[in-house]
Amino acid sequence: MILFRDMSDDSIFDFYKEVRSALNGKEYEIYYIESPDIEKNLNAVRVERVDKDGNEIWFNMLMEFFINSPYARKRSLNKYEDLLIHLRHRQTLELQICREIFDEMVTVIKSKACDL
């Protein structure tokens, strides 16, 4: 909703209020995996998702996806740092939605601390 619909935080928040309302009377649980260090996790995935020659195919596709989104184009966002800012903001918004709209239905789990 942020990247391709270029929706404001308030609009996204309102959307999830409608979702919550639509779910009234239904049983459900939400598990949110929170990343305490988004950059560290992203860099770990960059190293893991390479082709046989070590080229960062996955990361290049991620950057292209981000850069070509209406949100990034409108704001001239095209750097790795811009992606990190976006990912941090997105997680902050997601956690706010979890806590303020779905509070009693959400379990937040720290990534890398999950023991399945």
PDB file of N, CA, C and O in Angstrom, residues 7-81:
ATOM      1  N   MET A   7      -0.124   5.258  -0.590  1.00  0.00           N
ATOM      2  CA  MET A   7      -1.094   5.653   0.425  1.00  0.00           C
ATOM      3  C   MET A   7      -0.382   6.255   1.628  1.00  0.00           C
ATOM      4  O   MET A   7       0.717   5.837   1.991  1.00  0.00           O
ATOM      5  N   SER A   8      -1.028   7.199   2.240  1.00  0.00           N
ATOM      6  CA  SER A   8      -0.492   7.816   3.451  1.00  0.00           C
ATOM      7  C   SER A   8      -0.618   6.835   4.619  1.00  0.00           C
ATOM      8  O   SER A   8      -1.424   5.897   4.577  1.00  0.00           O
ATOM      9  N   ASP A   9       0.148   7.085   5.657  1.00  0.00           N
ATOM     10  CA  ASP A   9       0.058   6.243   6.858  1.00  0.00           C
ATOM     11  C   ASP A   9      -1.365   6.255   7.407  1.00  0.00           C
ATOM     12  O   ASP A   9      -1.889   5.216   7.813  1.00  0.00           O
ATOM     13  N   ASP A  10      -1.983   7.429   7.422  1.00  0.00           N
ATOM     14  CA  ASP A  10      -3.352   7.530   7.939  1.00  0.00           C
ATOM     15  C   ASP A  10      -4.325   6.695   7.109  1.00  0.00           C
ATOM     16  O   ASP A  10      -5.207   6.028   7.659  1.00  0.00           O
ATOM     17  N   SER A  11      -4.180   6.712   5.795  1.00  0.00           N
ATOM     18  CA  SER A  11      -5.051   5.920   4.926  1.00  0.00           C
ATOM     19  C   SER A  11      -4.845   4.426   5.149  1.00  0.00           C
ATOM     20  O   SER A  11      -5.805   3.651   5.165  1.00  0.00           O
ATOM     21  N   ILE A  12      -3.609   4.035   5.319  1.00  0.00           N
ATOM     22  CA  ILE A  12      -3.306   2.626   5.583  1.00  0.00           C
ATOM     23  C   ILE A  12      -3.887   2.219   6.935  1.00  0.00           C
ATOM     24  O   ILE A  12      -4.494   1.158   7.072  1.00  0.00           O
ATOM     25  N   PHE A  13      -3.725   3.086   7.911  1.00  0.00           N
ATOM     26  CA  PHE A  13      -4.265   2.833   9.246  1.00  0.00           C
ATOM     27  C   PHE A  13      -5.785   2.678   9.176  1.00  0.00           C
ATOM     28  O   PHE A  13      -6.355   1.746   9.750  1.00  0.00           O
ATOM     29  N   ASP A  14      -6.448   3.577   8.436  1.00  0.00           N
ATOM     30  CA  ASP A  14      -7.905   3.507   8.275  1.00  0.00           C
ATOM     31  C   ASP A  14      -8.323   2.212   7.579  1.00  0.00           C
ATOM     32  O   ASP A  14      -9.339   1.611   7.934  1.00  0.00           O
ATOM     33  N   PHE A  15      -7.556   1.789   6.577  1.00  0.00           N
ATOM     34  CA  PHE A  15      -7.849   0.530   5.888  1.00  0.00           C
ATOM     35  C   PHE A  15      -7.855  -0.625   6.881  1.00  0.00           C
ATOM     36  O   PHE A  15      -8.760  -1.469   6.871  1.00  0.00           O
ATOM     37  N   TYR A  16      -6.856  -0.679   7.755  1.00  0.00           N
ATOM     38  CA  TYR A  16      -6.790  -1.786   8.712  1.00  0.00           C
ATOM     39  C   TYR A  16      -7.851  -1.677   9.796  1.00  0.00           C
ATOM     40  O   TYR A  16      -8.264  -2.694  10.371  1.00  0.00           O
ATOM     41  N   LYS A  17      -8.336  -0.490  10.065  1.00  0.00           N
ATOM     42  CA  LYS A  17      -9.498  -0.363  10.959  1.00  0.00           C
ATOM     43  C   LYS A  17     -10.708  -1.029  10.315  1.00  0.00           C
ATOM     44  O   LYS A  17     -11.499  -1.702  10.995  1.00  0.00           O
ATOM     45  N   GLU A  18     -10.863  -0.864   9.000  1.00  0.00           N
ATOM     46  CA  GLU A  18     -11.963  -1.515   8.277  1.00  0.00           C
ATOM     47  C   GLU A  18     -11.782  -3.030   8.281  1.00  0.00           C
ATOM     48  O   GLU A  18     -12.759  -3.773   8.424  1.00  0.00           O
ATOM     49  N   VAL A  19     -10.548  -3.477   8.119  1.00  0.00           N
ATOM     50  CA  VAL A  19     -10.272  -4.909   8.166  1.00  0.00           C
ATOM     51  C   VAL A  19     -10.664  -5.460   9.533  1.00  0.00           C
ATOM     52  O   VAL A  19     -11.328  -6.495   9.639  1.00  0.00           O
ATOM     53  N   ARG A  20     -10.264  -4.758  10.573  1.00  0.00           N
ATOM     54  CA  ARG A  20     -10.596  -5.197  11.943  1.00  0.00           C
ATOM     55  C   ARG A  20     -12.105  -5.281  12.116  1.00  0.00           C
ATOM     56  O   ARG A  20     -12.634  -6.250  12.672  1.00  0.00           O
ATOM     57  N   SER A  21     -12.809  -4.299  11.624  1.00  0.00           N
ATOM     58  CA  SER A  21     -14.258  -4.289  11.717  1.00  0.00           C
ATOM     59  C   SER A  21     -14.864  -5.475  10.968  1.00  0.00           C
ATOM     60  O   SER A  21     -15.785  -6.136  11.462  1.00  0.00           O
ATOM     61  N   ALA A  22     -14.337  -5.781   9.798  1.00  0.00           N
ATOM     62  CA  ALA A  22     -14.831  -6.915   9.006  1.00  0.00           C
ATOM     63  C   ALA A  22     -14.565  -8.248   9.702  1.00  0.00           C
ATOM     64  O   ALA A  22     -15.284  -9.225   9.475  1.00  0.00           O
ATOM     65  N   LEU A  23     -13.550  -8.289  10.552  1.00  0.00           N
ATOM     66  CA  LEU A  23     -13.202  -9.527  11.255  1.00  0.00           C
ATOM     67  C   LEU A  23     -13.922  -9.696  12.588  1.00  0.00           C
ATOM     68  O   LEU A  23     -13.757 -10.721  13.244  1.00  0.00           O
ATOM     69  N   ASN A  24     -14.696  -8.694  12.995  1.00  0.00           N
ATOM     70  CA  ASN A  24     -15.417  -8.790  14.265  1.00  0.00           C
ATOM     71  C   ASN A  24     -16.247 -10.065  14.306  1.00  0.00           C
ATOM     72  O   ASN A  24     -16.931 -10.403  13.342  1.00  0.00           O
ATOM     73  N   GLY A  25     -16.158 -10.777  15.415  1.00  0.00           N
ATOM     74  CA  GLY A  25     -16.898 -12.018  15.590  1.00  0.00           C
ATOM     75  C   GLY A  25     -16.175 -13.247  15.063  1.00  0.00           C
ATOM     76  O   GLY A  25     -16.658 -14.366  15.246  1.00  0.00           O
ATOM     77  N   LYS A  26     -15.053 -13.052  14.411  1.00  0.00           N
ATOM     78  CA  LYS A  26     -14.286 -14.175  13.870  1.00  0.00           C
ATOM     79  C   LYS A  26     -13.060 -14.425  14.760  1.00  0.00           C
ATOM     80  O   LYS A  26     -12.511 -13.512  15.335  1.00  0.00           O
ATOM     81  N   GLU A  27     -12.667 -15.672  14.855  1.00  0.00           N
ATOM     82  CA  GLU A  27     -11.474 -16.007  15.618  1.00  0.00           C
ATOM     83  C   GLU A  27     -10.262 -15.977  14.706  1.00  0.00           C
ATOM     84  O   GLU A  27     -10.285 -16.549  13.615  1.00  0.00           O
ATOM     85  N   TYR A  28      -9.211 -15.312  15.155  1.00  0.00           N
ATOM     86  CA  TYR A  28      -7.971 -15.255  14.387  1.00  0.00           C
ATOM     87  C   TYR A  28      -6.839 -14.827  15.310  1.00  0.00           C
ATOM     88  O   TYR A  28      -7.073 -14.289  16.392  1.00  0.00           O
ATOM     89  N   GLU A  29      -5.646 -15.113  14.884  1.00  0.00           N
ATOM     90  CA  GLU A  29      -4.442 -14.676  15.586  1.00  0.00           C
ATOM     91  C   GLU A  29      -3.486 -14.114  14.548  1.00  0.00           C
ATOM     92  O   GLU A  29      -3.431 -14.593  13.420  1.00  0.00           O
ATOM     93  N   ILE A  30      -2.717 -13.130  14.950  1.00  0.00           N
ATOM     94  CA  ILE A  30      -1.714 -12.529  14.076  1.00  0.00           C
ATOM     95  C   ILE A  30      -0.360 -12.698  14.746  1.00  0.00           C
ATOM     96  O   ILE A  30      -0.197 -12.372  15.926  1.00  0.00           O
ATOM     97  N   TYR A  31       0.605 -13.194  13.979  1.00  0.00           N
ATOM     98  CA  TYR A  31       1.979 -13.302  14.456  1.00  0.00           C
ATOM     99  C   TYR A  31       2.813 -12.365  13.597  1.00  0.00           C
ATOM    100  O   TYR A  31       2.835 -12.490  12.381  1.00  0.00           O
ATOM    101  N   TYR A  32       3.461 -11.433  14.254  1.00  0.00           N
ATOM    102  CA  TYR A  32       4.290 -10.458  13.540  1.00  0.00           C
ATOM    103  C   TYR A  32       5.743 -10.698  13.917  1.00  0.00           C
ATOM    104  O   TYR A  32       6.080 -10.720  15.106  1.00  0.00           O
ATOM    105  N   ILE A  33       6.579 -10.889  12.927  1.00  0.00           N
ATOM    106  CA  ILE A  33       8.007 -11.083  13.183  1.00  0.00           C
ATOM    107  C   ILE A  33       8.701  -9.732  13.019  1.00  0.00           C
ATOM    108  O   ILE A  33       8.761  -9.177  11.930  1.00  0.00           O
ATOM    109  N   GLU A  34       9.172  -9.213  14.141  1.00  0.00           N
ATOM    110  CA  GLU A  34       9.825  -7.902  14.175  1.00  0.00           C
ATOM    111  C   GLU A  34      11.333  -8.067  14.013  1.00  0.00           C
ATOM    112  O   GLU A  34      11.943  -8.904  14.673  1.00  0.00           O
ATOM    113  N   SER A  35      11.895  -7.258  13.151  1.00  0.00           N
ATOM    114  CA  SER A  35      13.339  -7.285  12.954  1.00  0.00           C
ATOM    115  C   SER A  35      13.986  -6.155  13.753  1.00  0.00           C
ATOM    116  O   SER A  35      13.785  -4.989  13.436  1.00  0.00           O
ATOM    117  N   PRO A  36      14.765  -6.492  14.781  1.00  0.00           N
ATOM    118  CA  PRO A  36      15.431  -5.436  15.548  1.00  0.00           C
ATOM    119  C   PRO A  36      16.519  -4.728  14.735  1.00  0.00           C
ATOM    120  O   PRO A  36      16.878  -3.602  15.030  1.00  0.00           O
ATOM    121  N   ASP A  37      17.038  -5.392  13.701  1.00  0.00           N
ATOM    122  CA  ASP A  37      18.096  -4.800  12.884  1.00  0.00           C
ATOM    123  C   ASP A  37      17.828  -5.117  11.409  1.00  0.00           C
ATOM    124  O   ASP A  37      18.331  -6.107  10.867  1.00  0.00           O
ATOM    125  N   ILE A  38      17.025  -4.286  10.791  1.00  0.00           N
ATOM    126  CA  ILE A  38      16.606  -4.512   9.407  1.00  0.00           C
ATOM    127  C   ILE A  38      17.804  -4.557   8.472  1.00  0.00           C
ATOM    128  O   ILE A  38      17.889  -5.428   7.600  1.00  0.00           O
ATOM    129  N   GLU A  39      18.741  -3.663   8.635  1.00  0.00           N
ATOM    130  CA  GLU A  39      19.888  -3.638   7.734  1.00  0.00           C
ATOM    131  C   GLU A  39      20.712  -4.929   7.847  1.00  0.00           C
ATOM    132  O   GLU A  39      21.117  -5.508   6.836  1.00  0.00           O
ATOM    133  N   LYS A  40      20.944  -5.375   9.054  1.00  0.00           N
ATOM    134  CA  LYS A  40      21.708  -6.610   9.255  1.00  0.00           C
ATOM    135  C   LYS A  40      20.999  -7.790   8.600  1.00  0.00           C
ATOM    136  O   LYS A  40      21.634  -8.599   7.910  1.00  0.00           O
ATOM    137  N   ASN A  41      19.686  -7.884   8.785  1.00  0.00           N
ATOM    138  CA  ASN A  41      18.937  -8.986   8.186  1.00  0.00           C
ATOM    139  C   ASN A  41      18.935  -8.892   6.664  1.00  0.00           C
ATOM    140  O   ASN A  41      19.093  -9.904   5.979  1.00  0.00           O
ATOM    141  N   LEU A  42      18.776  -7.694   6.133  1.00  0.00           N
ATOM    142  CA  LEU A  42      18.785  -7.504   4.685  1.00  0.00           C
ATOM    143  C   LEU A  42      20.138  -7.901   4.104  1.00  0.00           C
ATOM    144  O   LEU A  42      20.211  -8.590   3.086  1.00  0.00           O
ATOM    145  N   ASN A  43      21.199  -7.495   4.758  1.00  0.00           N
ATOM    146  CA  ASN A  43      22.535  -7.841   4.268  1.00  0.00           C
ATOM    147  C   ASN A  43      22.794  -9.346   4.337  1.00  0.00           C
ATOM    148  O   ASN A  43      23.467  -9.904   3.464  1.00  0.00           O
ATOM    149  N   ALA A  44      22.255 -10.009   5.343  1.00  0.00           N
ATOM    150  CA  ALA A  44      22.405 -11.464   5.442  1.00  0.00           C
ATOM    151  C   ALA A  44      21.702 -12.148   4.272  1.00  0.00           C
ATOM    152  O   ALA A  44      22.236 -13.083   3.671  1.00  0.00           O
ATOM    153  N   VAL A  45      20.525 -11.661   3.931  1.00  0.00           N
ATOM    154  CA  VAL A  45      19.785 -12.238   2.812  1.00  0.00           C
ATOM    155  C   VAL A  45      20.493 -11.938   1.497  1.00  0.00           C
ATOM    156  O   VAL A  45      20.529 -12.783   0.601  1.00  0.00           O
ATOM    157  N   ARG A  46      21.070 -10.752   1.375  1.00  0.00           N
ATOM    158  CA  ARG A  46      21.816 -10.404   0.151  1.00  0.00           C
ATOM    159  C   ARG A  46      22.911 -11.421  -0.128  1.00  0.00           C
ATOM    160  O   ARG A  46      23.127 -11.835  -1.259  1.00  0.00           O
ATOM    161  N   VAL A  47      23.604 -11.833   0.925  1.00  0.00           N
ATOM    162  CA  VAL A  47      24.709 -12.781   0.790  1.00  0.00           C
ATOM    163  C   VAL A  47      24.183 -14.178   0.438  1.00  0.00           C
ATOM    164  O   VAL A  47      24.792 -14.901  -0.348  1.00  0.00           O
ATOM    165  N   GLU A  48      23.048 -14.539   1.013  1.00  0.00           N
ATOM    166  CA  GLU A  48      22.489 -15.876   0.792  1.00  0.00           C
ATOM    167  C   GLU A  48      21.878 -16.035  -0.594  1.00  0.00           C
ATOM    168  O   GLU A  48      21.932 -17.114  -1.176  1.00  0.00           O
ATOM    169  N   ARG A  49      21.267 -14.990  -1.125  1.00  0.00           N
ATOM    170  CA  ARG A  49      20.503 -15.095  -2.370  1.00  0.00           C
ATOM    171  C   ARG A  49      21.288 -14.562  -3.563  1.00  0.00           C
ATOM    172  O   ARG A  49      20.976 -13.519  -4.125  1.00  0.00           O
ATOM    173  N   VAL A  50      22.289 -15.301  -3.911  1.00  0.00           N
ATOM    174  CA  VAL A  50      23.128 -14.959  -5.063  1.00  0.00           C
ATOM    175  C   VAL A  50      23.081 -16.102  -6.068  1.00  0.00           C
ATOM    176  O   VAL A  50      22.735 -17.232  -5.714  1.00  0.00           O
ATOM    177  N   ASP A  51      23.453 -15.804  -7.309  1.00  0.00           N
ATOM    178  CA  ASP A  51      23.510 -16.883  -8.299  1.00  0.00           C
ATOM    179  C   ASP A  51      24.827 -17.646  -8.146  1.00  0.00           C
ATOM    180  O   ASP A  51      25.637 -17.347  -7.269  1.00  0.00           O
ATOM    181  N   LYS A  52      25.051 -18.605  -9.011  1.00  0.00           N
ATOM    182  CA  LYS A  52      26.237 -19.468  -8.885  1.00  0.00           C
ATOM    183  C   LYS A  52      27.542 -18.701  -9.050  1.00  0.00           C
ATOM    184  O   LYS A  52      28.590 -19.158  -8.612  1.00  0.00           O
ATOM    185  N   ASP A  53      27.472 -17.496  -9.640  1.00  0.00           N
ATOM    186  CA  ASP A  53      28.664 -16.671  -9.826  1.00  0.00           C
ATOM    187  C   ASP A  53      28.816 -15.604  -8.739  1.00  0.00           C
ATOM    188  O   ASP A  53      29.711 -14.769  -8.806  1.00  0.00           O
ATOM    189  N   GLY A  54      27.913 -15.623  -7.749  1.00  0.00           N
ATOM    190  CA  GLY A  54      27.999 -14.661  -6.656  1.00  0.00           C
ATOM    191  C   GLY A  54      27.311 -13.334  -6.926  1.00  0.00           C
ATOM    192  O   GLY A  54      27.438 -12.402  -6.137  1.00  0.00           O
ATOM    193  N   ASN A  55      26.575 -13.238  -8.037  1.00  0.00           N
ATOM    194  CA  ASN A  55      25.864 -11.996  -8.357  1.00  0.00           C
ATOM    195  C   ASN A  55      24.601 -11.868  -7.511  1.00  0.00           C
ATOM    196  O   ASN A  55      23.846 -12.829  -7.361  1.00  0.00           O
ATOM    197  N   GLU A  56      24.361 -10.680  -7.005  1.00  0.00           N
ATOM    198  CA  GLU A  56      23.210 -10.425  -6.131  1.00  0.00           C
ATOM    199  C   GLU A  56      21.933 -10.227  -6.956  1.00  0.00           C
ATOM    200  O   GLU A  56      21.359  -9.145  -6.995  1.00  0.00           O
ATOM    201  N   ILE A  57      21.481 -11.272  -7.575  1.00  0.00           N
ATOM    202  CA  ILE A  57      20.293 -11.203  -8.427  1.00  0.00           C
ATOM    203  C   ILE A  57      19.071 -10.756  -7.620  1.00  0.00           C
ATOM    204  O   ILE A  57      18.345  -9.852  -8.020  1.00  0.00           O
ATOM    205  N   TRP A  58      18.838 -11.401  -6.483  1.00  0.00           N
ATOM    206  CA  TRP A  58      17.660 -11.083  -5.667  1.00  0.00           C
ATOM    207  C   TRP A  58      17.681  -9.635  -5.213  1.00  0.00           C
ATOM    208  O   TRP A  58      16.682  -8.920  -5.333  1.00  0.00           O
ATOM    209  N   PHE A  59      18.813  -9.175  -4.692  1.00  0.00           N
ATOM    210  CA  PHE A  59      18.879  -7.810  -4.194  1.00  0.00           C
ATOM    211  C   PHE A  59      18.687  -6.794  -5.320  1.00  0.00           C
ATOM    212  O   PHE A  59      18.007  -5.788  -5.136  1.00  0.00           O
ATOM    213  N   ASN A  60      19.262  -7.071  -6.474  1.00  0.00           N
ATOM    214  CA  ASN A  60      19.073  -6.165  -7.603  1.00  0.00           C
ATOM    215  C   ASN A  60      17.603  -6.081  -7.995  1.00  0.00           C
ATOM    216  O   ASN A  60      17.105  -4.990  -8.327  1.00  0.00           O
ATOM    217  N   MET A  61      16.906  -7.202  -7.952  1.00  0.00           N
ATOM    218  CA  MET A  61      15.469  -7.193  -8.258  1.00  0.00           C
ATOM    219  C   MET A  61      14.699  -6.413  -7.185  1.00  0.00           C
ATOM    220  O   MET A  61      13.772  -5.669  -7.508  1.00  0.00           O
ATOM    221  N   LEU A  62      15.088  -6.570  -5.924  1.00  0.00           N
ATOM    222  CA  LEU A  62      14.448  -5.827  -4.842  1.00  0.00           C
ATOM    223  C   LEU A  62      14.630  -4.326  -5.039  1.00  0.00           C
ATOM    224  O   LEU A  62      13.677  -3.551  -4.922  1.00  0.00           O
ATOM    225  N   MET A  63      15.844  -3.909  -5.337  1.00  0.00           N
ATOM    226  CA  MET A  63      16.094  -2.478  -5.557  1.00  0.00           C
ATOM    227  C   MET A  63      15.303  -1.958  -6.753  1.00  0.00           C
ATOM    228  O   MET A  63      14.733  -0.863  -6.693  1.00  0.00           O
ATOM    229  N   GLU A  64      15.248  -2.742  -7.821  1.00  0.00           N
ATOM    230  CA  GLU A  64      14.487  -2.335  -9.003  1.00  0.00           C
ATOM    231  C   GLU A  64      12.999  -2.201  -8.668  1.00  0.00           C
ATOM    232  O   GLU A  64      12.338  -1.242  -9.068  1.00  0.00           O
ATOM    233  N   PHE A  65      12.485  -3.156  -7.912  1.00  0.00           N
ATOM    234  CA  PHE A  65      11.092  -3.118  -7.459  1.00  0.00           C
ATOM    235  C   PHE A  65      10.835  -1.840  -6.669  1.00  0.00           C
ATOM    236  O   PHE A  65       9.859  -1.126  -6.907  1.00  0.00           O
ATOM    237  N   PHE A  66      11.720  -1.537  -5.733  1.00  0.00           N
ATOM    238  CA  PHE A  66      11.579  -0.344  -4.897  1.00  0.00           C
ATOM    239  C   PHE A  66      11.684   0.930  -5.739  1.00  0.00           C
ATOM    240  O   PHE A  66      10.803   1.797  -5.691  1.00  0.00           O
ATOM    241  N   ILE A  67      12.738   1.064  -6.509  1.00  0.00           N
ATOM    242  CA  ILE A  67      12.999   2.274  -7.294  1.00  0.00           C
ATOM    243  C   ILE A  67      11.875   2.568  -8.286  1.00  0.00           C
ATOM    244  O   ILE A  67      11.540   3.730  -8.532  1.00  0.00           O
ATOM    245  N   ASN A  68      11.281   1.517  -8.850  1.00  0.00           N
ATOM    246  CA  ASN A  68      10.238   1.705  -9.855  1.00  0.00           C
ATOM    247  C   ASN A  68       8.835   1.839  -9.280  1.00  0.00           C
ATOM    248  O   ASN A  68       7.874   1.981 -10.040  1.00  0.00           O
ATOM    249  N   SER A  69       8.720   1.815  -7.976  1.00  0.00           N
ATOM    250  CA  SER A  69       7.403   1.995  -7.371  1.00  0.00           C
ATOM    251  C   SER A  69       6.978   3.458  -7.496  1.00  0.00           C
ATOM    252  O   SER A  69       7.829   4.363  -7.508  1.00  0.00           O
ATOM    253  N   PRO A  70       5.680   3.718  -7.595  1.00  0.00           N
ATOM    254  CA  PRO A  70       5.207   5.108  -7.656  1.00  0.00           C
ATOM    255  C   PRO A  70       5.693   5.942  -6.463  1.00  0.00           C
ATOM    256  O   PRO A  70       6.047   7.106  -6.614  1.00  0.00           O
ATOM    257  N   TYR A  71       5.714   5.328  -5.287  1.00  0.00           N
ATOM    258  CA  TYR A  71       6.157   6.024  -4.075  1.00  0.00           C
ATOM    259  C   TYR A  71       7.594   6.524  -4.227  1.00  0.00           C
ATOM    260  O   TYR A  71       7.892   7.692  -3.975  1.00  0.00           O
ATOM    261  N   ALA A  72       8.490   5.637  -4.635  1.00  0.00           N
ATOM    262  CA  ALA A  72       9.905   6.009  -4.755  1.00  0.00           C
ATOM    263  C   ALA A  72      10.131   6.975  -5.910  1.00  0.00           C
ATOM    264  O   ALA A  72      10.902   7.928  -5.779  1.00  0.00           O
ATOM    265  N   ARG A  73       9.461   6.741  -7.023  1.00  0.00           N
ATOM    266  CA  ARG A  73       9.624   7.648  -8.172  1.00  0.00           C
ATOM    267  C   ARG A  73       9.204   9.068  -7.822  1.00  0.00           C
ATOM    268  O   ARG A  73       9.890  10.025  -8.149  1.00  0.00           O
ATOM    269  N   LYS A  74       8.059   9.191  -7.164  1.00  0.00           N
ATOM    270  CA  LYS A  74       7.526  10.510  -6.800  1.00  0.00           C
ATOM    271  C   LYS A  74       8.495  11.274  -5.899  1.00  0.00           C
ATOM    272  O   LYS A  74       8.568  12.494  -5.946  1.00  0.00           O
ATOM    273  N   ARG A  75       9.277  10.529  -5.107  1.00  0.00           N
ATOM    274  CA  ARG A  75      10.175  11.149  -4.130  1.00  0.00           C
ATOM    275  C   ARG A  75      11.651  11.057  -4.534  1.00  0.00           C
ATOM    276  O   ARG A  75      12.523  11.380  -3.746  1.00  0.00           O
ATOM    277  N   SER A  76      11.913  10.577  -5.734  1.00  0.00           N
ATOM    278  CA  SER A  76      13.285  10.397  -6.249  1.00  0.00           C
ATOM    279  C   SER A  76      14.136   9.535  -5.314  1.00  0.00           C
ATOM    280  O   SER A  76      15.301   9.843  -5.051  1.00  0.00           O
ATOM    281  N   LEU A  77      13.551   8.448  -4.832  1.00  0.00           N
ATOM    282  CA  LEU A  77      14.262   7.524  -3.952  1.00  0.00           C
ATOM    283  C   LEU A  77      14.884   6.435  -4.812  1.00  0.00           C
ATOM    284  O   LEU A  77      14.193   5.749  -5.552  1.00  0.00           O
ATOM    285  N   ASN A  78      16.210   6.297  -4.723  1.00  0.00           N
ATOM    286  CA  ASN A  78      16.865   5.312  -5.579  1.00  0.00           C
ATOM    287  C   ASN A  78      18.151   4.748  -4.976  1.00  0.00           C
ATOM    288  O   ASN A  78      18.951   4.158  -5.674  1.00  0.00           O
ATOM    289  N   LYS A  79      18.326   4.934  -3.691  1.00  0.00           N
ATOM    290  CA  LYS A  79      19.546   4.471  -3.027  1.00  0.00           C
ATOM    291  C   LYS A  79      19.215   3.387  -2.002  1.00  0.00           C
ATOM    292  O   LYS A  79      18.104   3.287  -1.507  1.00  0.00           O
ATOM    293  N   TYR A  80      20.232   2.617  -1.671  1.00  0.00           N
ATOM    294  CA  TYR A  80      20.117   1.587  -0.640  1.00  0.00           C
ATOM    295  C   TYR A  80      19.614   2.202   0.669  1.00  0.00           C
ATOM    296  O   TYR A  80      18.739   1.642   1.326  1.00  0.00           O
ATOM    297  N   GLU A  81      20.137   3.351   1.018  1.00  0.00           N
ATOM    298  CA  GLU A  81      19.731   4.030   2.256  1.00  0.00           C
ATOM    299  C   GLU A  81      18.243   4.381   2.216  1.00  0.00           C
ATOM    300  O   GLU A  81      17.561   4.327   3.242  1.00  0.00           O
TER     301      GLU A  81
END
